[in-house]
PDB file of C-alpha atoms in Angstrom:
ATOM      1  CA  MET A   1      25.486 -39.668  42.894  1.00 68.00           C
ATOM      2  CA  SER A   2      22.089 -37.909  40.575  1.00 82.00           C
ATOM      3  CA  THR A   3      22.489 -35.237  38.830  1.00 92.00           C
ATOM      4  CA  THR A   4      20.407 -32.422  40.403  1.00 98.00           C
ATOM      5  CA  LYS A   5      18.127 -29.838  38.389  1.00 98.00           C
ATOM      6  CA  ALA A   6      15.787 -27.683  38.531  1.00 98.00           C
ATOM      7  CA  VAL A   7      13.768 -25.235  35.761  1.00 98.00           C
ATOM      8  CA  VAL A   8      13.797 -21.619  36.587  1.00 98.00           C
ATOM      9  CA  VAL A   9      10.560 -19.360  35.246  1.00 97.00           C
ATOM     10  CA  PHE A  10      12.757 -16.613  33.902  1.00 98.00           C
ATOM     11  CA  SER A  11      11.729 -13.615  32.722  1.00 93.00           C
ATOM     12  CA  GLY A  12      14.513 -11.068  33.089  1.00 96.00           C
ATOM     13  CA  GLY A  13      13.074  -8.987  35.663  1.00 95.00           C
ATOM     14  CA  GLN A  14      14.606  -8.834  39.459  1.00 97.00           C
ATOM     15  CA  ASP A  15      12.802 -11.054  40.802  1.00 95.00           C
ATOM     16  CA  SER A  16      13.326 -14.475  38.153  1.00 97.00           C
ATOM     17  CA  THR A  17      17.065 -12.912  37.690  1.00 98.00           C
ATOM     18  CA  THR A  18      17.739 -13.468  41.426  1.00 98.00           C
ATOM     19  CA  CYS A  19      15.927 -16.666  41.981  1.00 98.00           C
ATOM     20  CA  LEU A  20      18.220 -17.935  39.010  1.00 98.00           C
ATOM     21  CA  VAL A  21      21.737 -16.775  40.576  1.00 98.00           C
ATOM     22  CA  GLN A  22      20.264 -18.686  43.599  1.00 98.00           C
ATOM     23  CA  ALA A  23      19.330 -21.507  41.370  1.00 98.00           C
ATOM     24  CA  LEU A  24      23.080 -21.634  40.089  1.00 98.00           C
ATOM     25  CA  THR A  25      24.845 -22.206  43.195  1.00 97.00           C
ATOM     26  CA  GLN A  26      22.357 -24.724  44.843  1.00 97.00           C
ATOM     27  CA  TYR A  27      21.489 -27.189  41.638  1.00 98.00           C
ATOM     28  CA  ASP A  28      23.979 -29.583  39.221  1.00 98.00           C
ATOM     29  CA  GLU A  29      21.957 -28.585  36.297  1.00 98.00           C
ATOM     30  CA  VAL A  30      19.340 -24.523  36.083  1.00 98.00           C
ATOM     31  CA  HIS A  31      17.134 -24.568  32.417  1.00 98.00           C
ATOM     32  CA  ALA A  32      15.780 -21.390  32.419  1.00 98.00           C
ATOM     33  CA  ILE A  33      12.283 -21.122  30.998  1.00 98.00           C
ATOM     34  CA  THR A  34      10.920 -17.598  29.434  1.00 97.00           C
ATOM     35  CA  PHE A  35       6.765 -17.116  27.924  1.00 92.00           C
ATOM     36  CA  ASP A  36       7.020 -15.181  24.679  1.00 89.00           C
ATOM     37  CA  TYR A  37       3.119 -13.751  25.305  1.00 78.00           C
ATOM     38  CA  GLY A  38       2.803 -11.003  23.311  1.00 74.00           C
ATOM     39  CA  GLN A  39       3.369  -8.513  26.231  1.00 71.00           C
ATOM     40  CA  ARG A  40       3.517  -4.782  26.058  1.00 65.00           C
ATOM     41  CA  HIS A  41       6.641  -4.516  27.366  1.00 70.00           C
ATOM     42  CA  ARG A  42       8.477  -7.428  24.389  1.00 75.00           C
ATOM     43  CA  GLN A  43      12.274  -6.164  25.407  1.00 87.00           C
ATOM     44  CA  GLU A  44      12.038  -8.085  28.049  1.00 88.00           C
ATOM     45  CA  ILE A  45      12.976 -11.636  26.285  1.00 92.00           C
ATOM     46  CA  GLU A  46      15.857  -9.912  24.571  1.00 94.00           C
ATOM     47  CA  VAL A  47      17.080  -9.469  27.923  1.00 96.00           C
ATOM     48  CA  ALA A  48      16.225 -13.056  29.109  1.00 97.00           C
ATOM     49  CA  GLN A  49      18.417 -14.864  26.551  1.00 97.00           C
ATOM     50  CA  ALA A  50      21.284 -12.402  27.067  1.00 97.00           C
ATOM     51  CA  LEU A  51      21.741 -12.437  30.881  1.00 98.00           C
ATOM     52  CA  ALA A  52      20.801 -16.289  30.340  1.00 98.00           C
ATOM     53  CA  SER A  53      23.603 -16.380  28.043  1.00 97.00           C
ATOM     54  CA  GLN A  54      25.255 -14.925  29.950  1.00 97.00           C
ATOM     55  CA  LEU A  55      24.972 -16.957  34.066  1.00 98.00           C
ATOM     56  CA  GLY A  56      25.448 -19.729  31.699  1.00 97.00           C
ATOM     57  CA  VAL A  57      21.717 -22.385  32.695  1.00 98.00           C
ATOM     58  CA  THR A  58      22.241 -25.427  31.095  1.00 97.00           C
ATOM     59  CA  ALA A  59      20.067 -24.628  28.667  1.00 98.00           C
ATOM     60  CA  HIS A  60      17.019 -21.479  27.608  1.00 98.00           C
ATOM     61  CA  LYS A  61      14.384 -22.269  26.187  1.00 97.00           C
ATOM     62  CA  VAL A  62      11.564 -18.928  24.924  1.00 96.00           C
ATOM     63  CA  LEU A  63       8.102 -20.431  24.524  1.00 93.00           C
ATOM     64  CA  ASP A  64       5.161 -19.094  22.253  1.00 88.00           C
ATOM     65  CA  VAL A  65       2.082 -18.532  24.443  1.00 79.00           C
ATOM     66  CA  GLY A  66       0.160 -16.044  22.295  1.00 69.00           C
ATOM     67  CA  LEU A  67      -2.684 -17.776  22.935  1.00 68.00           C
ATOM     68  CA  LEU A  68      -2.565 -16.048  26.338  1.00 59.00           C
ATOM     69  CA  ASN A  69      -2.924 -12.649  24.450  1.00 59.00           C
ATOM     70  CA  GLU A  70      -6.106 -12.696  23.196  1.00 57.00           C
ATOM     71  CA  LEU A  71      -7.567 -14.758  25.969  1.00 48.00           C
ATOM     72  CA  ALA A  72      -5.838 -12.542  28.786  1.00 50.00           C
ATOM     73  CA  ILE A  73      -7.064  -8.620  28.213  1.00 48.00           C
ATOM     74  CA  SER A  74      -4.323  -6.201  30.717  1.00 48.00           C
ATOM     75  CA  ALA A  75      -2.558  -3.366  30.496  1.00 46.00           C
ATOM     76  CA  LEU A  76       0.592  -5.999  29.909  1.00 50.00           C
ATOM     77  CA  THR A  77      -1.238  -8.075  26.780  1.00 47.00           C
ATOM     78  CA  ARG A  78      -2.911  -4.669  25.250  1.00 45.00           C
ATOM     79  CA  ASP A  79      -0.573  -1.752  24.200  1.00 54.00           C
ATOM     80  CA  ASP A  80      -3.977   0.632  23.598  1.00 49.00           C
ATOM     81  CA  ILE A  81      -4.530   0.247  27.717  1.00 46.00           C
ATOM     82  CA  GLN A  82      -2.557   2.349  29.934  1.00 57.00           C
ATOM     83  CA  VAL A  83      -0.717   0.996  32.655  1.00 54.00           C
ATOM     84  CA  ASP A  84      -2.666   2.461  35.979  1.00 54.00           C
ATOM     85  CA  HIS A  85      -1.569   3.114  39.392  1.00 51.00           C
ATOM     86  CA  ALA A  86      -5.657   2.700  40.132  1.00 49.00           C
ATOM     87  CA  LEU A  87      -6.965  -0.580  41.136  1.00 49.00           C
ATOM     88  CA  MET A  88      -9.906  -2.212  38.878  1.00 50.00           C
ATOM     89  CA  ASP A  89     -13.371  -2.700  39.839  1.00 48.00           C
ATOM     90  CA  ASN A  90     -12.839  -5.890  40.993  1.00 52.00           C
ATOM     91  CA  GLY A  91      -9.865  -5.050  43.068  1.00 54.00           C
ATOM     92  CA  LEU A  92      -6.850  -5.673  41.366  1.00 54.00           C
ATOM     93  CA  PRO A  93      -4.716  -3.858  38.973  1.00 56.00           C
ATOM     94  CA  ASN A  94      -5.054  -3.731  35.539  1.00 51.00           C
ATOM     95  CA  THR A  95      -1.572  -5.280  34.825  1.00 56.00           C
ATOM     96  CA  PHE A  96      -2.579  -8.365  36.534  1.00 60.00           C
ATOM     97  CA  VAL A  97      -3.072 -10.976  33.245  1.00 64.00           C
ATOM     98  CA  PRO A  98      -5.333 -13.739  34.490  1.00 67.00           C
ATOM     99  CA  GLY A  99      -3.954 -16.947  34.613  1.00 74.00           C
ATOM    100  CA  ARG A 100      -0.642 -16.064  33.337  1.00 82.00           C
ATOM    101  CA  ASN A 101       0.944 -18.138  36.060  1.00 87.00           C
ATOM    102  CA  ILE A 102      -1.579 -21.046  36.033  1.00 89.00           C
ATOM    103  CA  LEU A 103      -0.642 -21.339  32.100  1.00 88.00           C
ATOM    104  CA  PHE A 104       3.515 -20.783  32.831  1.00 92.00           C
ATOM    105  CA  LEU A 105       3.879 -23.262  35.925  1.00 96.00           C
ATOM    106  CA  THR A 106       1.772 -26.186  34.056  1.00 93.00           C
ATOM    107  CA  LEU A 107       4.364 -25.519  31.217  1.00 94.00           C
ATOM    108  CA  ALA A 108       7.008 -25.665  33.078  1.00 97.00           C
ATOM    109  CA  GLY A 109       6.571 -28.178  35.139  1.00 98.00           C
ATOM    110  CA  ILE A 110       5.716 -29.747  31.409  1.00 95.00           C
ATOM    111  CA  TYR A 111       9.253 -29.018  30.650  1.00 97.00           C
ATOM    112  CA  ALA A 112      10.927 -30.284  34.457  1.00 98.00           C
ATOM    113  CA  TYR A 113       8.905 -33.576  34.149  1.00 97.00           C
ATOM    114  CA  GLN A 114      10.718 -34.177  30.449  1.00 97.00           C
ATOM    115  CA  ILE A 115      14.167 -33.056  31.514  1.00 97.00           C
ATOM    116  CA  GLY A 116      13.763 -35.292  35.153  1.00 97.00           C
ATOM    117  CA  ALA A 117      13.877 -32.258  37.078  1.00 98.00           C
ATOM    118  CA  GLU A 118      13.103 -31.847  40.330  1.00 98.00           C
ATOM    119  CA  ALA A 119      12.073 -28.223  41.138  1.00 98.00           C
ATOM    120  CA  VAL A 120      11.091 -25.169  39.874  1.00 98.00           C
ATOM    121  CA  ILE A 121      11.317 -22.394  40.781  1.00 98.00           C
ATOM    122  CA  THR A 122       9.332 -19.000  40.123  1.00 97.00           C
ATOM    123  CA  GLY A 123      10.031 -15.490  42.083  1.00 95.00           C
ATOM    124  CA  VAL A 124       6.542 -14.930  43.383  1.00 93.00           C
ATOM    125  CA  CYS A 125       5.826 -12.831  46.318  1.00 91.00           C
ATOM    126  CA  GLU A 126       2.952 -12.800  48.848  1.00 87.00           C
ATOM    127  CA  THR A 127       4.940  -9.809  50.792  1.00 80.00           C
ATOM    128  CA  ASP A 128       5.332  -7.630  48.244  1.00 65.00           C
ATOM    129  CA  PHE A 129       2.997  -9.080  45.931  1.00 52.00           C
ATOM    130  CA  SER A 130       1.064  -6.062  43.242  1.00 60.00           C
ATOM    131  CA  GLY A 131      -2.387  -7.594  44.118  1.00 67.00           C
ATOM    132  CA  TYR A 132      -2.020 -10.246  42.074  1.00 76.00           C
ATOM    133  CA  PRO A 133      -4.124 -13.265  43.603  1.00 82.00           C
ATOM    134  CA  ASP A 134      -1.310 -15.645  41.570  1.00 82.00           C
ATOM    135  CA  CYS A 135       1.691 -14.416  43.520  1.00 84.00           C
ATOM    136  CA  ARG A 136       0.377 -16.145  46.638  1.00 89.00           C
ATOM    137  CA  ASN A 137       1.259 -19.019  48.248  1.00 94.00           C
ATOM    138  CA  ASP A 138      -2.353 -20.169  48.697  1.00 93.00           C
ATOM    139  CA  PHE A 139      -2.432 -20.356  44.779  1.00 92.00           C
ATOM    140  CA  VAL A 140       1.006 -21.705  44.594  1.00 95.00           C
ATOM    141  CA  LYS A 141       0.749 -25.336  46.982  1.00 97.00           C
ATOM    142  CA  ALA A 142      -2.074 -25.710  45.046  1.00 96.00           C
ATOM    143  CA  MET A 143      -0.772 -25.858  41.683  1.00 96.00           C
ATOM    144  CA  GLU A 144       2.410 -27.845  43.226  1.00 98.00           C
ATOM    145  CA  SER A 145      -0.323 -30.738  44.329  1.00 98.00           C
ATOM    146  CA  ALA A 146      -2.264 -30.110  41.273  1.00 97.00           C
ATOM    147  CA  LEU A 147       1.043 -31.007  38.638  1.00 98.00           C
ATOM    148  CA  VAL A 148       1.933 -33.539  41.001  1.00 98.00           C
ATOM    149  CA  GLN A 149      -1.239 -35.618  40.351  1.00 97.00           C
ATOM    150  CA  GLY A 150      -1.813 -35.120  37.250  1.00 97.00           C
ATOM    151  CA  MET A 151       1.827 -35.959  36.159  1.00 97.00           C
ATOM    152  CA  ASP A 152       2.398 -38.933  38.561  1.00 97.00           C
ATOM    153  CA  ARG A 153       5.625 -37.735  39.269  1.00 97.00           C
ATOM    154  CA  PRO A 154       7.104 -35.882  42.469  1.00 97.00           C
ATOM    155  CA  LEU A 155       8.073 -31.721  41.596  1.00 98.00           C
ATOM    156  CA  LYS A 156       8.217 -28.886  43.915  1.00 98.00           C
ATOM    157  CA  LEU A 157       7.502 -25.270  43.398  1.00 98.00           C
ATOM    158  CA  VAL A 158       9.976 -23.352  45.160  1.00 98.00           C
ATOM    159  CA  THR A 159       9.458 -19.842  45.784  1.00 97.00           C
ATOM    160  CA  PRO A 160      12.983 -18.199  47.264  1.00 97.00           C
ATOM    161  CA  LEU A 161      11.719 -14.480  47.095  1.00 96.00           C
ATOM    162  CA  MET A 162       7.796 -15.088  49.146  1.00 95.00           C
ATOM    163  CA  TRP A 163       8.481 -13.824  52.451  1.00 94.00           C
ATOM    164  CA  LEU A 164      10.907 -11.426  51.003  1.00 96.00           C
ATOM    165  CA  ASN A 165      10.004  -7.374  50.271  1.00 94.00           C
ATOM    166  CA  LYS A 166      11.664  -5.384  47.421  1.00 95.00           C
ATOM    167  CA  ALA A 167      14.539  -4.306  50.206  1.00 97.00           C
ATOM    168  CA  GLU A 168      15.235  -8.570  51.193  1.00 97.00           C
ATOM    169  CA  THR A 169      15.056  -9.391  47.717  1.00 97.00           C
ATOM    170  CA  TRP A 170      18.287  -6.836  46.344  1.00 98.00           C
ATOM    171  CA  ALA A 171      19.602  -8.038  50.019  1.00 98.00           C
ATOM    172  CA  MET A 172      19.808 -12.178  48.291  1.00 98.00           C
ATOM    173  CA  ALA A 173      21.170 -10.358  45.086  1.00 98.00           C
ATOM    174  CA  ASP A 174      23.974  -8.689  47.597  1.00 98.00           C
ATOM    175  CA  HIS A 175      23.843 -11.760  48.895  1.00 97.00           C
ATOM    176  CA  TYR A 176      24.568 -13.993  46.139  1.00 98.00           C
ATOM    177  CA  GLN A 177      27.241 -10.666  44.575  1.00 97.00           C
ATOM    178  CA  SER A 178      25.046 -10.105  41.794  1.00 98.00           C
ATOM    179  CA  LEU A 179      23.167  -6.557  42.918  1.00 98.00           C
ATOM    180  CA  ALA A 180      24.741  -4.845  40.539  1.00 98.00           C
ATOM    181  CA  LEU A 181      23.656  -7.503  37.447  1.00 98.00           C
ATOM    182  CA  VAL A 182      20.645  -6.686  38.962  1.00 98.00           C
ATOM    183  CA  ARG A 183      19.993  -3.412  39.398  1.00 97.00           C
ATOM    184  CA  ASP A 184      21.507  -2.732  35.926  1.00 97.00           C
ATOM    185  CA  HIS A 185      20.623  -5.165  33.819  1.00 97.00           C
ATOM    186  CA  THR A 186      17.214  -6.733  34.744  1.00 97.00           C
ATOM    187  CA  LEU A 187      14.164  -5.250  33.358  1.00 95.00           C
ATOM    188  CA  THR A 188      11.105  -4.787  35.403  1.00 90.00           C
ATOM    189  CA  CYS A 189       9.760  -2.227  34.134  1.00 90.00           C
ATOM    190  CA  TYR A 190       6.305  -1.732  32.914  1.00 81.00           C
ATOM    191  CA  ASN A 191       7.080   0.391  29.894  1.00 83.00           C
ATOM    192  CA  GLY A 192       9.912  -1.511  28.698  1.00 86.00           C
ATOM    193  CA  ILE A 193      13.143   0.112  29.939  1.00 92.00           C
ATOM    194  CA  LYS A 194      15.869  -1.707  31.690  1.00 94.00           C
ATOM    195  CA  GLY A 195      17.655  -1.073  34.521  1.00 95.00           C
ATOM    196  CA  LYS A 196      16.331   2.133  36.178  1.00 92.00           C
ATOM    197  CA  GLY A 197      13.306   2.041  34.261  1.00 94.00           C
ATOM    198  CA  CYS A 198      10.927   4.526  33.492  1.00 92.00           C
ATOM    199  CA  GLY A 199       9.987   6.033  37.330  1.00 91.00           C
ATOM    200  CA  ASP A 200       6.555   6.091  37.154  1.00 87.00           C
ATOM    201  CA  CYS A 201       4.494   2.639  36.769  1.00 83.00           C
ATOM    202  CA  PRO A 202       4.170   0.860  39.841  1.00 81.00           C
ATOM    203  CA  ALA A 203       6.375  -1.408  39.131  1.00 84.00           C
ATOM    204  CA  CYS A 204      10.031   0.914  39.044  1.00 91.00           C
ATOM    205  CA  HIS A 205       8.260   3.065  41.836  1.00 90.00           C
ATOM    206  CA  LEU A 206       8.536  -0.582  44.037  1.00 90.00           C
ATOM    207  CA  ARG A 207      11.554  -1.491  42.505  1.00 94.00           C
ATOM    208  CA  SER A 208      13.268   1.601  43.148  1.00 95.00           C
ATOM    209  CA  ARG A 209      11.940   2.150  47.229  1.00 95.00           C
ATOM    210  CA  GLY A 210      13.338  -1.212  47.783  1.00 96.00           C
ATOM    211  CA  LEU A 211      16.630  -0.572  46.115  1.00 97.00           C
ATOM    212  CA  GLU A 212      16.851   2.748  48.265  1.00 97.00           C
ATOM    213  CA  ASP A 213      15.053   1.090  51.691  1.00 97.00           C
ATOM    214  CA  TYR A 214      17.989  -1.755  51.244  1.00 97.00           C
ATOM    215  CA  LEU A 215      20.436   0.668  50.547  1.00 97.00           C
ATOM    216  CA  ASN A 216      19.753   2.993  53.432  1.00 97.00           C
ATOM    217  CA  HIS A 217      19.674  -0.389  56.335  1.00 97.00           C
ATOM    218  CA  ARG A 218      22.182  -2.537  54.401  1.00 97.00           C
ATOM    219  CA  ASP A 219      22.781  -4.523  57.044  1.00 96.00           C
ATOM    220  CA  THR A 220      19.271  -4.806  58.904  1.00 97.00           C
ATOM    221  CA  VAL A 221      17.650  -5.877  55.424  1.00 97.00           C
ATOM    222  CA  LEU A 222      20.553  -8.063  54.778  1.00 96.00           C
ATOM    223  CA  SER A 223      19.753 -10.218  58.019  1.00 96.00           C
ATOM    224  CA  ASP A 224      16.495 -10.269  58.011  1.00 96.00           C
ATOM    225  CA  ALA A 225      16.696 -11.594  54.381  1.00 96.00           C
ATOM    226  CA  ARG A 226      19.382 -14.606  54.936  1.00 95.00           C
ATOM    227  CA  GLN A 227      16.516 -15.573  58.082  1.00 95.00           C
ATOM    228  CA  LYS A 228      13.852 -15.717  55.882  1.00 94.00           C
ATOM    229  CA  ALA A 229      15.774 -17.066  52.848  1.00 93.00           C
ATOM    230  CA  HIS A 230      17.723 -19.792  54.502  1.00 91.00           C
ATOM    231  CA  LEU A 231      20.240 -18.151  52.658  1.00 90.00           C
ATOM    232  CA  ASP A 232      24.047 -19.560  53.230  1.00 74.00           C
TER     233      ASP A 232
END
């Protein structure tokens, strides 16, 4: 029997950690890849390293892609731009990093090619996607097609959270007995505070509302998550 392998795009946040926890139950080898692009909340790299070690991934690669910081102007790449709840003139939040997921999925696809992995797993989500166009299903399918054609090798871009809301993502972590791990040891906050975060930025609001909704309606939300995500 051949060894199954997957690459998880891993930031150390709630979504990617939940995807990593699931992947560890589904593949023989799980490789995590984290990108250092000079992001505002740089603590996420240390958090990702600690979690990858704790969870026992096959390998964890941290890639320097600082060029993205030079090209993509965003509140997440510039310390002098304040994270704002208001949308920009183009209708996108100022935390949107243009091209980020294009670059990340391309590099993760190259890594998957080199190690013979059949899947790249990413925690993007169209249901609670914060307005980012590169988290939509149509984008992921287009990227998958481009990678397959460009490298002439089968590859799946797997998005376990695509149709889940934040409450259901919490439910998925709970399904894999990792609710406390995700709640206390991941970093989602745009201001770089682990766990509950700053409590004020858009990422913290989305995360905390989802957790509250899950805890208040646990059975219903867990049932919905199991059905939508085909959890075993």
